[in-house]
Amino acid sequence: MATKEITKNKLSDEELMVLYQAGDYKSFELLFERHNKKIYGFLLRKTFSTQTAADLVQDVFLKIHKSKHLYKADYRLLPWLFTITNSVFLDHTRLKRKMRFESPSEFSEGFSQLHDDKNSLNIGSLIDALPESNKVAIQLRYYDDKSFDEIANILGTSSVNVRKIVSRGLKRLKNFLKDG
């Protein structure tokens, strides 16, 4: 058994990947051992966070596992791995930016305040008192958990306009609360 492991250690990355594609999971372990530190270092330089980099390394190797059938033996493995690594990093960056952009504090604080008051007031009746465009946009955003882009498609307008409609609706709801 030890001889087989020593032999595998001498295989190229490309040969190990072909073995992994054929179902040899020990080959994947060797690839992980060979490259996880390089990938971690790359991601650490990009994210400046040890925890985020470690999480993304796991995502990279999960994506490698899921797309192992796409690897072609003619290609060098390391550039393929780093293409996947960069893709995972870009996905992470986009998601982070989207979460920050779609959840401005004005929206989330305003709506959580309204939700906190739900026991003392019937929020549904306050929302019903809003103009139709505000009412529909708020219901889609906060009750149906739709993104601004999804709401824009439903309403046939731009996501920028949807943000304005939701913002105005929340301001009206806050005013309703202030006025009693």
N, C-alpha and C. Protein backbone atom coordinates (compact mmCIF):
# COMPACT_ATOMS: atom_id res chain seq x y z
N MET A 1 0.83 -1.20 0.00
CA MET A 1 0.00 0.00 0.00
C MET A 1 0.87 1.26 0.00
N ALA A 2 1.93 1.26 0.80
CA ALA A 2 2.80 2.43 0.89
C ALA A 2 3.48 2.70 -0.46
N THR A 3 3.82 1.62 -1.19
CA THR A 3 4.44 1.79 -2.49
C THR A 3 3.48 2.47 -3.46
N LYS A 4 2.20 2.10 -3.38
CA LYS A 4 1.20 2.71 -4.25
C LYS A 4 1.09 4.22 -3.98
N GLU A 5 1.14 4.62 -2.70
CA GLU A 5 1.07 6.03 -2.33
C GLU A 5 2.30 6.78 -2.83
N ILE A 6 3.48 6.18 -2.70
CA ILE A 6 4.70 6.83 -3.18
C ILE A 6 4.62 7.00 -4.69
N THR A 7 4.11 6.01 -5.39
CA THR A 7 3.95 6.09 -6.84
C THR A 7 3.00 7.22 -7.20
N LYS A 8 1.89 7.34 -6.48
CA LYS A 8 0.92 8.41 -6.76
C LYS A 8 1.54 9.78 -6.53
N ASN A 9 2.39 9.90 -5.51
CA ASN A 9 3.03 11.18 -5.23
C ASN A 9 3.90 11.64 -6.39
N LYS A 10 4.36 10.70 -7.22
CA LYS A 10 5.22 11.04 -8.35
C LYS A 10 4.41 11.40 -9.59
N LEU A 11 3.11 11.19 -9.56
CA LEU A 11 2.27 11.50 -10.72
C LEU A 11 2.12 13.01 -10.87
N SER A 12 1.93 13.42 -12.11
CA SER A 12 1.70 14.84 -12.36
C SER A 12 0.28 15.21 -11.90
N ASP A 13 0.04 16.51 -11.78
CA ASP A 13 -1.30 16.99 -11.42
C ASP A 13 -2.33 16.51 -12.43
N GLU A 14 -1.96 16.56 -13.69
CA GLU A 14 -2.88 16.18 -14.75
C GLU A 14 -3.23 14.70 -14.66
N GLU A 15 -2.24 13.87 -14.36
CA GLU A 15 -2.49 12.43 -14.21
C GLU A 15 -3.38 12.15 -12.99
N LEU A 16 -3.12 12.88 -11.92
CA LEU A 16 -3.96 12.71 -10.72
C LEU A 16 -5.40 13.12 -11.00
N MET A 17 -5.58 14.18 -11.77
CA MET A 17 -6.93 14.64 -12.08
C MET A 17 -7.67 13.61 -12.93
N VAL A 18 -6.97 12.99 -13.87
CA VAL A 18 -7.60 11.95 -14.70
C VAL A 18 -8.01 10.77 -13.81
N LEU A 19 -7.15 10.40 -12.88
CA LEU A 19 -7.50 9.32 -11.94
C LEU A 19 -8.71 9.72 -11.09
N TYR A 20 -8.73 10.97 -10.66
CA TYR A 20 -9.86 11.45 -9.85
C TYR A 20 -11.16 11.42 -10.66
N GLN A 21 -11.08 11.81 -11.92
CA GLN A 21 -12.25 11.76 -12.78
C GLN A 21 -12.78 10.33 -12.91
N ALA A 22 -11.87 9.37 -12.83
CA ALA A 22 -12.25 7.96 -12.93
C ALA A 22 -12.75 7.40 -11.60
N GLY A 23 -12.77 8.23 -10.55
CA GLY A 23 -13.33 7.79 -9.27
C GLY A 23 -12.32 7.54 -8.18
N ASP A 24 -11.05 7.85 -8.40
CA ASP A 24 -10.02 7.65 -7.38
C ASP A 24 -9.95 8.88 -6.47
N TYR A 25 -10.61 8.81 -5.33
CA TYR A 25 -10.70 9.96 -4.44
C TYR A 25 -9.40 10.26 -3.71
N LYS A 26 -8.51 9.29 -3.61
CA LYS A 26 -7.19 9.54 -3.02
C LYS A 26 -6.41 10.54 -3.89
N SER A 27 -6.64 10.49 -5.18
CA SER A 27 -5.97 11.44 -6.08
C SER A 27 -6.43 12.86 -5.78
N PHE A 28 -7.70 13.00 -5.47
CA PHE A 28 -8.22 14.33 -5.11
C PHE A 28 -7.55 14.82 -3.83
N GLU A 29 -7.39 13.92 -2.86
CA GLU A 29 -6.73 14.30 -1.62
C GLU A 29 -5.31 14.79 -1.88
N LEU A 30 -4.61 14.12 -2.78
CA LEU A 30 -3.25 14.55 -3.12
C LEU A 30 -3.26 15.92 -3.81
N LEU A 31 -4.21 16.11 -4.71
CA LEU A 31 -4.32 17.42 -5.36
C LEU A 31 -4.62 18.51 -4.34
N PHE A 32 -5.49 18.20 -3.40
CA PHE A 32 -5.81 19.16 -2.34
C PHE A 32 -4.55 19.50 -1.54
N GLU A 33 -3.81 18.46 -1.14
CA GLU A 33 -2.58 18.68 -0.36
C GLU A 33 -1.56 19.53 -1.13
N ARG A 34 -1.47 19.29 -2.42
CA ARG A 34 -0.50 20.02 -3.25
C ARG A 34 -0.87 21.49 -3.45
N HIS A 35 -2.16 21.78 -3.54
CA HIS A 35 -2.54 23.10 -4.02
C HIS A 35 -3.37 23.95 -3.06
N ASN A 36 -3.83 23.41 -1.97
CA ASN A 36 -4.71 24.22 -1.11
C ASN A 36 -4.00 25.43 -0.53
N LYS A 37 -2.73 25.32 -0.23
CA LYS A 37 -2.00 26.46 0.34
C LYS A 37 -1.80 27.58 -0.69
N LYS A 38 -1.56 27.19 -1.94
CA LYS A 38 -1.41 28.20 -3.00
C LYS A 38 -2.73 28.94 -3.20
N ILE A 39 -3.80 28.17 -3.24
CA ILE A 39 -5.12 28.77 -3.44
C ILE A 39 -5.49 29.65 -2.24
N TYR A 40 -5.20 29.16 -1.05
CA TYR A 40 -5.47 29.95 0.16
C TYR A 40 -4.68 31.27 0.12
N GLY A 41 -3.41 31.21 -0.24
CA GLY A 41 -2.58 32.42 -0.31
C GLY A 41 -3.13 33.42 -1.31
N PHE A 42 -3.54 32.92 -2.46
CA PHE A 42 -4.12 33.78 -3.48
C PHE A 42 -5.37 34.47 -2.94
N LEU A 43 -6.25 33.69 -2.32
CA LEU A 43 -7.51 34.25 -1.81
C LEU A 43 -7.27 35.18 -0.61
N LEU A 44 -6.28 34.88 0.19
CA LEU A 44 -5.96 35.75 1.33
C LEU A 44 -5.48 37.11 0.84
N ARG A 45 -4.68 37.12 -0.21
CA ARG A 45 -4.23 38.40 -0.77
C ARG A 45 -5.39 39.20 -1.35
N LYS A 46 -6.41 38.51 -1.81
CA LYS A 46 -7.57 39.19 -2.40
C LYS A 46 -8.57 39.66 -1.34
N THR A 47 -8.76 38.87 -0.29
CA THR A 47 -9.82 39.16 0.68
C THR A 47 -9.33 39.83 1.95
N PHE A 48 -8.06 39.67 2.28
CA PHE A 48 -7.47 40.21 3.52
C PHE A 48 -8.14 39.63 4.76
N SER A 49 -8.75 38.47 4.64
CA SER A 49 -9.44 37.84 5.76
C SER A 49 -9.11 36.36 5.78
N THR A 50 -8.51 35.90 6.88
CA THR A 50 -8.15 34.48 6.97
C THR A 50 -9.40 33.60 6.92
N GLN A 51 -10.46 34.01 7.60
CA GLN A 51 -11.68 33.21 7.63
C GLN A 51 -12.35 33.15 6.25
N THR A 52 -12.44 34.29 5.60
CA THR A 52 -13.05 34.32 4.27
C THR A 52 -12.23 33.49 3.30
N ALA A 53 -10.91 33.64 3.34
CA ALA A 53 -10.05 32.87 2.45
C ALA A 53 -10.21 31.37 2.70
N ALA A 54 -10.26 30.97 3.96
CA ALA A 54 -10.44 29.54 4.28
C ALA A 54 -11.80 29.04 3.78
N ASP A 55 -12.84 29.83 3.95
CA ASP A 55 -14.17 29.44 3.46
C ASP A 55 -14.17 29.30 1.94
N LEU A 56 -13.51 30.26 1.28
CA LEU A 56 -13.48 30.24 -0.18
C LEU A 56 -12.66 29.07 -0.72
N VAL A 57 -11.62 28.66 0.00
CA VAL A 57 -10.84 27.48 -0.42
C VAL A 57 -11.77 26.27 -0.46
N GLN A 58 -12.61 26.15 0.56
CA GLN A 58 -13.57 25.04 0.57
C GLN A 58 -14.52 25.12 -0.62
N ASP A 59 -14.98 26.34 -0.92
CA ASP A 59 -15.87 26.53 -2.07
C ASP A 59 -15.15 26.16 -3.38
N VAL A 60 -13.87 26.51 -3.48
CA VAL A 60 -13.10 26.21 -4.68
C VAL A 60 -13.03 24.70 -4.88
N PHE A 61 -12.67 23.97 -3.84
CA PHE A 61 -12.52 22.53 -4.00
C PHE A 61 -13.87 21.83 -4.19
N LEU A 62 -14.92 22.40 -3.65
CA LEU A 62 -16.25 21.87 -3.91
C LEU A 62 -16.61 22.07 -5.39
N LYS A 63 -16.28 23.24 -5.91
CA LYS A 63 -16.57 23.53 -7.31
C LYS A 63 -15.71 22.65 -8.22
N ILE A 64 -14.47 22.39 -7.82
CA ILE A 64 -13.61 21.49 -8.59
C ILE A 64 -14.24 20.11 -8.62
N HIS A 65 -14.73 19.66 -7.49
CA HIS A 65 -15.37 18.35 -7.42
C HIS A 65 -16.60 18.30 -8.33
N LYS A 66 -17.42 19.33 -8.28
CA LYS A 66 -18.64 19.34 -9.08
C LYS A 66 -18.37 19.46 -10.58
N SER A 67 -17.24 20.06 -10.93
CA SER A 67 -16.96 20.26 -12.36
C SER A 67 -15.78 19.42 -12.85
N LYS A 68 -15.44 18.39 -12.11
CA LYS A 68 -14.30 17.55 -12.51
C LYS A 68 -14.50 16.94 -13.90
N HIS A 69 -15.73 16.67 -14.27
CA HIS A 69 -16.01 16.09 -15.58
C HIS A 69 -15.70 17.06 -16.73
N LEU A 70 -15.56 18.35 -16.42
CA LEU A 70 -15.26 19.34 -17.46
C LEU A 70 -13.77 19.46 -17.76
N TYR A 71 -12.95 18.93 -16.86
CA TYR A 71 -11.50 19.03 -17.06
C TYR A 71 -11.08 18.14 -18.23
N LYS A 72 -10.21 18.69 -19.09
CA LYS A 72 -9.67 17.94 -20.23
C LYS A 72 -8.18 17.71 -19.98
N ALA A 73 -7.76 16.49 -20.14
CA ALA A 73 -6.38 16.10 -19.83
C ALA A 73 -5.34 16.86 -20.66
N ASP A 74 -5.75 17.45 -21.78
CA ASP A 74 -4.79 18.22 -22.60
C ASP A 74 -4.34 19.50 -21.90
N TYR A 75 -5.14 19.98 -20.96
CA TYR A 75 -4.85 21.25 -20.29
C TYR A 75 -4.00 21.03 -19.06
N ARG A 76 -3.21 22.03 -18.76
CA ARG A 76 -2.46 22.00 -17.50
C ARG A 76 -3.46 22.23 -16.37
N LEU A 77 -3.28 21.53 -15.28
CA LEU A 77 -4.27 21.57 -14.20
C LEU A 77 -4.22 22.88 -13.42
N LEU A 78 -3.03 23.37 -13.12
CA LEU A 78 -2.93 24.54 -12.25
C LEU A 78 -3.66 25.76 -12.81
N PRO A 79 -3.51 26.11 -14.08
CA PRO A 79 -4.29 27.25 -14.59
C PRO A 79 -5.80 26.99 -14.49
N TRP A 80 -6.23 25.76 -14.70
CA TRP A 80 -7.65 25.40 -14.58
C TRP A 80 -8.11 25.62 -13.14
N LEU A 81 -7.29 25.18 -12.17
CA LEU A 81 -7.64 25.38 -10.75
C LEU A 81 -7.76 26.86 -10.42
N PHE A 82 -6.84 27.67 -10.94
CA PHE A 82 -6.88 29.09 -10.62
C PHE A 82 -7.98 29.83 -11.38
N THR A 83 -8.40 29.29 -12.50
CA THR A 83 -9.56 29.87 -13.17
C THR A 83 -10.79 29.66 -12.29
N ILE A 84 -10.91 28.46 -11.75
CA ILE A 84 -12.02 28.17 -10.84
C ILE A 84 -11.90 29.02 -9.58
N THR A 85 -10.70 29.15 -9.05
CA THR A 85 -10.47 29.96 -7.85
C THR A 85 -10.90 31.40 -8.08
N ASN A 86 -10.49 31.96 -9.21
CA ASN A 86 -10.85 33.33 -9.51
C ASN A 86 -12.36 33.47 -9.68
N SER A 87 -12.98 32.49 -10.30
CA SER A 87 -14.44 32.50 -10.47
C SER A 87 -15.15 32.50 -9.12
N VAL A 88 -14.68 31.67 -8.20
CA VAL A 88 -15.28 31.62 -6.86
C VAL A 88 -15.09 32.96 -6.15
N PHE A 89 -13.90 33.54 -6.28
CA PHE A 89 -13.65 34.85 -5.66
C PHE A 89 -14.57 35.92 -6.24
N LEU A 90 -14.71 35.94 -7.57
CA LEU A 90 -15.59 36.94 -8.20
C LEU A 90 -17.04 36.75 -7.78
N ASP A 91 -17.49 35.50 -7.68
CA ASP A 91 -18.85 35.23 -7.20
C ASP A 91 -19.04 35.77 -5.79
N HIS A 92 -18.04 35.54 -4.95
CA HIS A 92 -18.09 36.02 -3.57
C HIS A 92 -18.16 37.55 -3.54
N THR A 93 -17.35 38.19 -4.37
CA THR A 93 -17.32 39.66 -4.42
C THR A 93 -18.65 40.21 -4.91
N ARG A 94 -19.20 39.59 -5.94
CA ARG A 94 -20.51 40.05 -6.46
C ARG A 94 -21.61 39.89 -5.42
N LEU A 95 -21.61 38.75 -4.74
CA LEU A 95 -22.62 38.50 -3.72
C LEU A 95 -22.49 39.50 -2.58
N LYS A 96 -21.26 39.77 -2.18
CA LYS A 96 -21.02 40.73 -1.10
C LYS A 96 -21.50 42.14 -1.51
N ARG A 97 -21.18 42.52 -2.75
CA ARG A 97 -21.60 43.83 -3.24
C ARG A 97 -23.12 43.89 -3.36
N LYS A 98 -23.72 42.82 -3.86
CA LYS A 98 -25.18 42.77 -4.03
C LYS A 98 -25.88 42.88 -2.68
N MET A 99 -25.36 42.17 -1.68
CA MET A 99 -25.97 42.22 -0.35
C MET A 99 -25.87 43.62 0.23
N ARG A 100 -24.74 44.25 0.03
CA ARG A 100 -24.54 45.60 0.56
C ARG A 100 -25.45 46.58 -0.19
N PHE A 101 -25.57 46.40 -1.51
CA PHE A 101 -26.34 47.33 -2.32
C PHE A 101 -27.84 47.13 -2.17
N GLU A 102 -28.25 45.88 -2.00
CA GLU A 102 -29.68 45.60 -1.90
C GLU A 102 -30.22 45.77 -0.49
N SER A 103 -29.38 45.95 0.48
CA SER A 103 -29.87 46.04 1.85
C SER A 103 -29.43 47.34 2.51
N PRO A 104 -29.74 48.47 1.91
CA PRO A 104 -29.36 49.71 2.56
C PRO A 104 -30.02 49.80 3.93
N SER A 105 -29.32 50.41 4.86
CA SER A 105 -29.83 50.46 6.22
C SER A 105 -31.17 51.15 6.29
N GLU A 106 -31.40 52.11 5.42
CA GLU A 106 -32.68 52.82 5.44
C GLU A 106 -33.83 51.83 5.24
N PHE A 107 -33.66 50.89 4.31
CA PHE A 107 -34.72 49.93 4.04
C PHE A 107 -34.85 48.94 5.18
N SER A 108 -33.73 48.31 5.55
CA SER A 108 -33.81 47.25 6.53
C SER A 108 -34.18 47.78 7.91
N GLU A 109 -33.62 48.91 8.32
CA GLU A 109 -33.97 49.48 9.62
C GLU A 109 -35.42 49.91 9.64
N GLY A 110 -35.84 50.55 8.55
CA GLY A 110 -37.22 51.03 8.49
C GLY A 110 -38.21 49.90 8.57
N PHE A 111 -37.96 48.83 7.85
CA PHE A 111 -38.92 47.74 7.85
C PHE A 111 -38.85 46.95 9.14
N SER A 112 -37.65 46.77 9.73
CA SER A 112 -37.58 46.03 10.99
C SER A 112 -38.29 46.81 12.08
N GLN A 113 -38.21 48.14 12.04
CA GLN A 113 -38.94 48.95 13.01
C GLN A 113 -40.44 48.72 12.86
N LEU A 114 -40.90 48.66 11.62
CA LEU A 114 -42.32 48.40 11.39
C LEU A 114 -42.70 47.01 11.86
N HIS A 115 -41.83 46.04 11.63
CA HIS A 115 -42.11 44.68 12.08
C HIS A 115 -42.15 44.60 13.60
N ASP A 116 -41.27 45.36 14.28
CA ASP A 116 -41.25 45.36 15.74
C ASP A 116 -42.57 45.88 16.30
N ASP A 117 -43.16 46.82 15.58
CA ASP A 117 -44.42 47.39 16.04
C ASP A 117 -45.63 46.57 15.60
N LYS A 118 -45.39 45.44 14.99
CA LYS A 118 -46.47 44.65 14.40
C LYS A 118 -47.51 44.23 15.45
N ASN A 119 -47.05 43.96 16.65
CA ASN A 119 -47.98 43.54 17.69
C ASN A 119 -48.92 44.66 18.10
N SER A 120 -48.42 45.88 18.11
CA SER A 120 -49.27 46.99 18.57
C SER A 120 -50.09 47.59 17.44
N LEU A 121 -49.67 47.38 16.19
CA LEU A 121 -50.40 47.93 15.05
C LEU A 121 -50.62 46.84 14.02
N ASN A 122 -51.63 46.99 13.26
CA ASN A 122 -51.86 46.08 12.15
C ASN A 122 -51.14 46.65 10.94
N ILE A 123 -49.94 46.15 10.69
CA ILE A 123 -49.12 46.64 9.58
C ILE A 123 -49.85 46.44 8.25
N GLY A 124 -50.56 45.35 8.14
CA GLY A 124 -51.29 45.08 6.90
C GLY A 124 -52.23 46.21 6.54
N SER A 125 -52.93 46.75 7.53
CA SER A 125 -53.86 47.85 7.23
C SER A 125 -53.11 49.12 6.86
N LEU A 126 -51.92 49.33 7.47
CA LEU A 126 -51.10 50.49 7.10
C LEU A 126 -50.61 50.35 5.67
N ILE A 127 -50.16 49.14 5.31
CA ILE A 127 -49.67 48.91 3.96
C ILE A 127 -50.81 49.07 2.96
N ASP A 128 -52.01 48.61 3.33
CA ASP A 128 -53.17 48.77 2.44
C ASP A 128 -53.50 50.23 2.19
N ALA A 129 -53.13 51.10 3.12
CA ALA A 129 -53.42 52.52 2.97
C ALA A 129 -52.45 53.22 2.02
N LEU A 130 -51.38 52.52 1.64
CA LEU A 130 -50.39 53.10 0.73
C LEU A 130 -50.93 53.14 -0.70
N PRO A 131 -50.37 54.02 -1.53
CA PRO A 131 -50.69 53.97 -2.95
C PRO A 131 -50.32 52.59 -3.51
N GLU A 132 -51.03 52.17 -4.53
CA GLU A 132 -50.90 50.81 -5.06
C GLU A 132 -49.45 50.45 -5.42
N SER A 133 -48.72 51.36 -6.06
CA SER A 133 -47.34 51.03 -6.47
C SER A 133 -46.45 50.76 -5.25
N ASN A 134 -46.59 51.59 -4.21
CA ASN A 134 -45.81 51.37 -2.98
C ASN A 134 -46.19 50.06 -2.31
N LYS A 135 -47.49 49.81 -2.25
CA LYS A 135 -48.00 48.61 -1.58
C LYS A 135 -47.46 47.36 -2.26
N VAL A 136 -47.57 47.27 -3.56
CA VAL A 136 -47.13 46.09 -4.30
C VAL A 136 -45.62 45.91 -4.16
N ALA A 137 -44.86 46.98 -4.32
CA ALA A 137 -43.40 46.89 -4.24
C ALA A 137 -42.94 46.43 -2.86
N ILE A 138 -43.54 46.97 -1.80
CA ILE A 138 -43.16 46.57 -0.44
C ILE A 138 -43.54 45.13 -0.16
N GLN A 139 -44.72 44.73 -0.61
CA GLN A 139 -45.13 43.34 -0.39
C GLN A 139 -44.20 42.37 -1.12
N LEU A 140 -43.85 42.70 -2.36
CA LEU A 140 -42.94 41.83 -3.11
C LEU A 140 -41.55 41.79 -2.47
N ARG A 141 -41.08 42.92 -2.00
CA ARG A 141 -39.73 43.00 -1.45
C ARG A 141 -39.62 42.31 -0.08
N TYR A 142 -40.54 42.61 0.81
CA TYR A 142 -40.38 42.16 2.20
C TYR A 142 -41.20 40.92 2.56
N TYR A 143 -42.29 40.70 1.91
CA TYR A 143 -43.08 39.52 2.23
C TYR A 143 -42.75 38.36 1.30
N ASP A 144 -42.53 38.66 0.02
CA ASP A 144 -42.21 37.62 -0.95
C ASP A 144 -40.70 37.46 -1.15
N ASP A 145 -39.92 38.33 -0.50
CA ASP A 145 -38.45 38.27 -0.53
C ASP A 145 -37.89 38.30 -1.95
N LYS A 146 -38.44 39.17 -2.78
CA LYS A 146 -37.97 39.32 -4.15
C LYS A 146 -36.84 40.36 -4.20
N SER A 147 -35.94 40.17 -5.14
CA SER A 147 -34.87 41.16 -5.34
C SER A 147 -35.46 42.35 -6.09
N PHE A 148 -34.72 43.46 -6.09
CA PHE A 148 -35.19 44.65 -6.80
C PHE A 148 -35.31 44.36 -8.30
N ASP A 149 -34.39 43.56 -8.84
CA ASP A 149 -34.46 43.20 -10.25
C ASP A 149 -35.71 42.38 -10.56
N GLU A 150 -36.03 41.43 -9.68
CA GLU A 150 -37.23 40.62 -9.89
C GLU A 150 -38.49 41.49 -9.83
N ILE A 151 -38.52 42.40 -8.89
CA ILE A 151 -39.68 43.30 -8.77
C ILE A 151 -39.78 44.18 -10.01
N ALA A 152 -38.64 44.66 -10.50
CA ALA A 152 -38.63 45.50 -11.70
C ALA A 152 -39.23 44.74 -12.88
N ASN A 153 -38.89 43.46 -13.00
CA ASN A 153 -39.46 42.66 -14.09
C ASN A 153 -40.96 42.50 -13.93
N ILE A 154 -41.41 42.27 -12.70
CA ILE A 154 -42.83 42.10 -12.44
C ILE A 154 -43.60 43.38 -12.74
N LEU A 155 -43.04 44.51 -12.29
CA LEU A 155 -43.73 45.79 -12.45
C LEU A 155 -43.47 46.46 -13.79
N GLY A 156 -42.53 45.93 -14.55
CA GLY A 156 -42.22 46.51 -15.85
C GLY A 156 -41.53 47.86 -15.75
N THR A 157 -40.62 47.98 -14.83
CA THR A 157 -39.88 49.22 -14.64
C THR A 157 -38.42 48.89 -14.33
N SER A 158 -37.62 49.87 -14.02
CA SER A 158 -36.20 49.63 -13.72
C SER A 158 -36.03 49.32 -12.24
N SER A 159 -34.92 48.66 -11.90
CA SER A 159 -34.66 48.35 -10.49
C SER A 159 -34.39 49.63 -9.70
N VAL A 160 -33.83 50.64 -10.35
CA VAL A 160 -33.60 51.93 -9.69
C VAL A 160 -34.94 52.54 -9.28
N ASN A 161 -35.90 52.48 -10.18
CA ASN A 161 -37.23 53.01 -9.88
C ASN A 161 -37.90 52.21 -8.77
N VAL A 162 -37.72 50.90 -8.76
CA VAL A 162 -38.29 50.06 -7.70
C VAL A 162 -37.72 50.47 -6.35
N ARG A 163 -36.42 50.74 -6.29
CA ARG A 163 -35.80 51.18 -5.04
C ARG A 163 -36.45 52.48 -4.54
N LYS A 164 -36.73 53.38 -5.47
CA LYS A 164 -37.38 54.65 -5.09
C LYS A 164 -38.79 54.40 -4.60
N ILE A 165 -39.51 53.52 -5.28
CA ILE A 165 -40.89 53.22 -4.88
C ILE A 165 -40.92 52.61 -3.48
N VAL A 166 -40.02 51.66 -3.23
CA VAL A 166 -39.97 51.01 -1.91
C VAL A 166 -39.57 52.03 -0.84
N SER A 167 -38.58 52.85 -1.15
CA SER A 167 -38.12 53.85 -0.19
C SER A 167 -39.24 54.82 0.17
N ARG A 168 -39.95 55.30 -0.84
CA ARG A 168 -41.06 56.23 -0.59
C ARG A 168 -42.16 55.55 0.22
N GLY A 169 -42.43 54.30 -0.09
CA GLY A 169 -43.45 53.56 0.67
C GLY A 169 -43.06 53.41 2.13
N LEU A 170 -41.79 53.11 2.39
CA LEU A 170 -41.33 52.98 3.78
C LEU A 170 -41.42 54.32 4.51
N LYS A 171 -41.09 55.39 3.81
CA LYS A 171 -41.21 56.72 4.43
C LYS A 171 -42.66 57.01 4.80
N ARG A 172 -43.58 56.66 3.89
CA ARG A 172 -45.00 56.87 4.19
C ARG A 172 -45.43 56.03 5.39
N LEU A 173 -44.96 54.78 5.45
CA LEU A 173 -45.31 53.93 6.60
C LEU A 173 -44.77 54.52 7.91
N LYS A 174 -43.54 55.03 7.87
CA LYS A 174 -42.97 55.67 9.06
C LYS A 174 -43.80 56.87 9.46
N ASN A 175 -44.23 57.64 8.47
CA ASN A 175 -45.08 58.80 8.78
C ASN A 175 -46.41 58.37 9.39
N PHE A 176 -47.00 57.28 8.88
CA PHE A 176 -48.23 56.74 9.46
C PHE A 176 -48.01 56.41 10.93
N LEU A 177 -46.84 55.81 11.22
CA LEU A 177 -46.54 55.41 12.60
C LEU A 177 -46.38 56.66 13.49
N LYS A 178 -45.71 57.68 12.96
CA LYS A 178 -45.49 58.91 13.73
C LYS A 178 -46.82 59.62 14.02
N ASP A 179 -47.69 59.62 13.00
CA ASP A 179 -48.96 60.31 13.14
C ASP A 179 -49.96 59.53 14.00
N GLY A 180 -49.65 58.27 14.25
CA GLY A 180 -50.52 57.47 15.11
C GLY A 180 -51.61 56.84 14.33
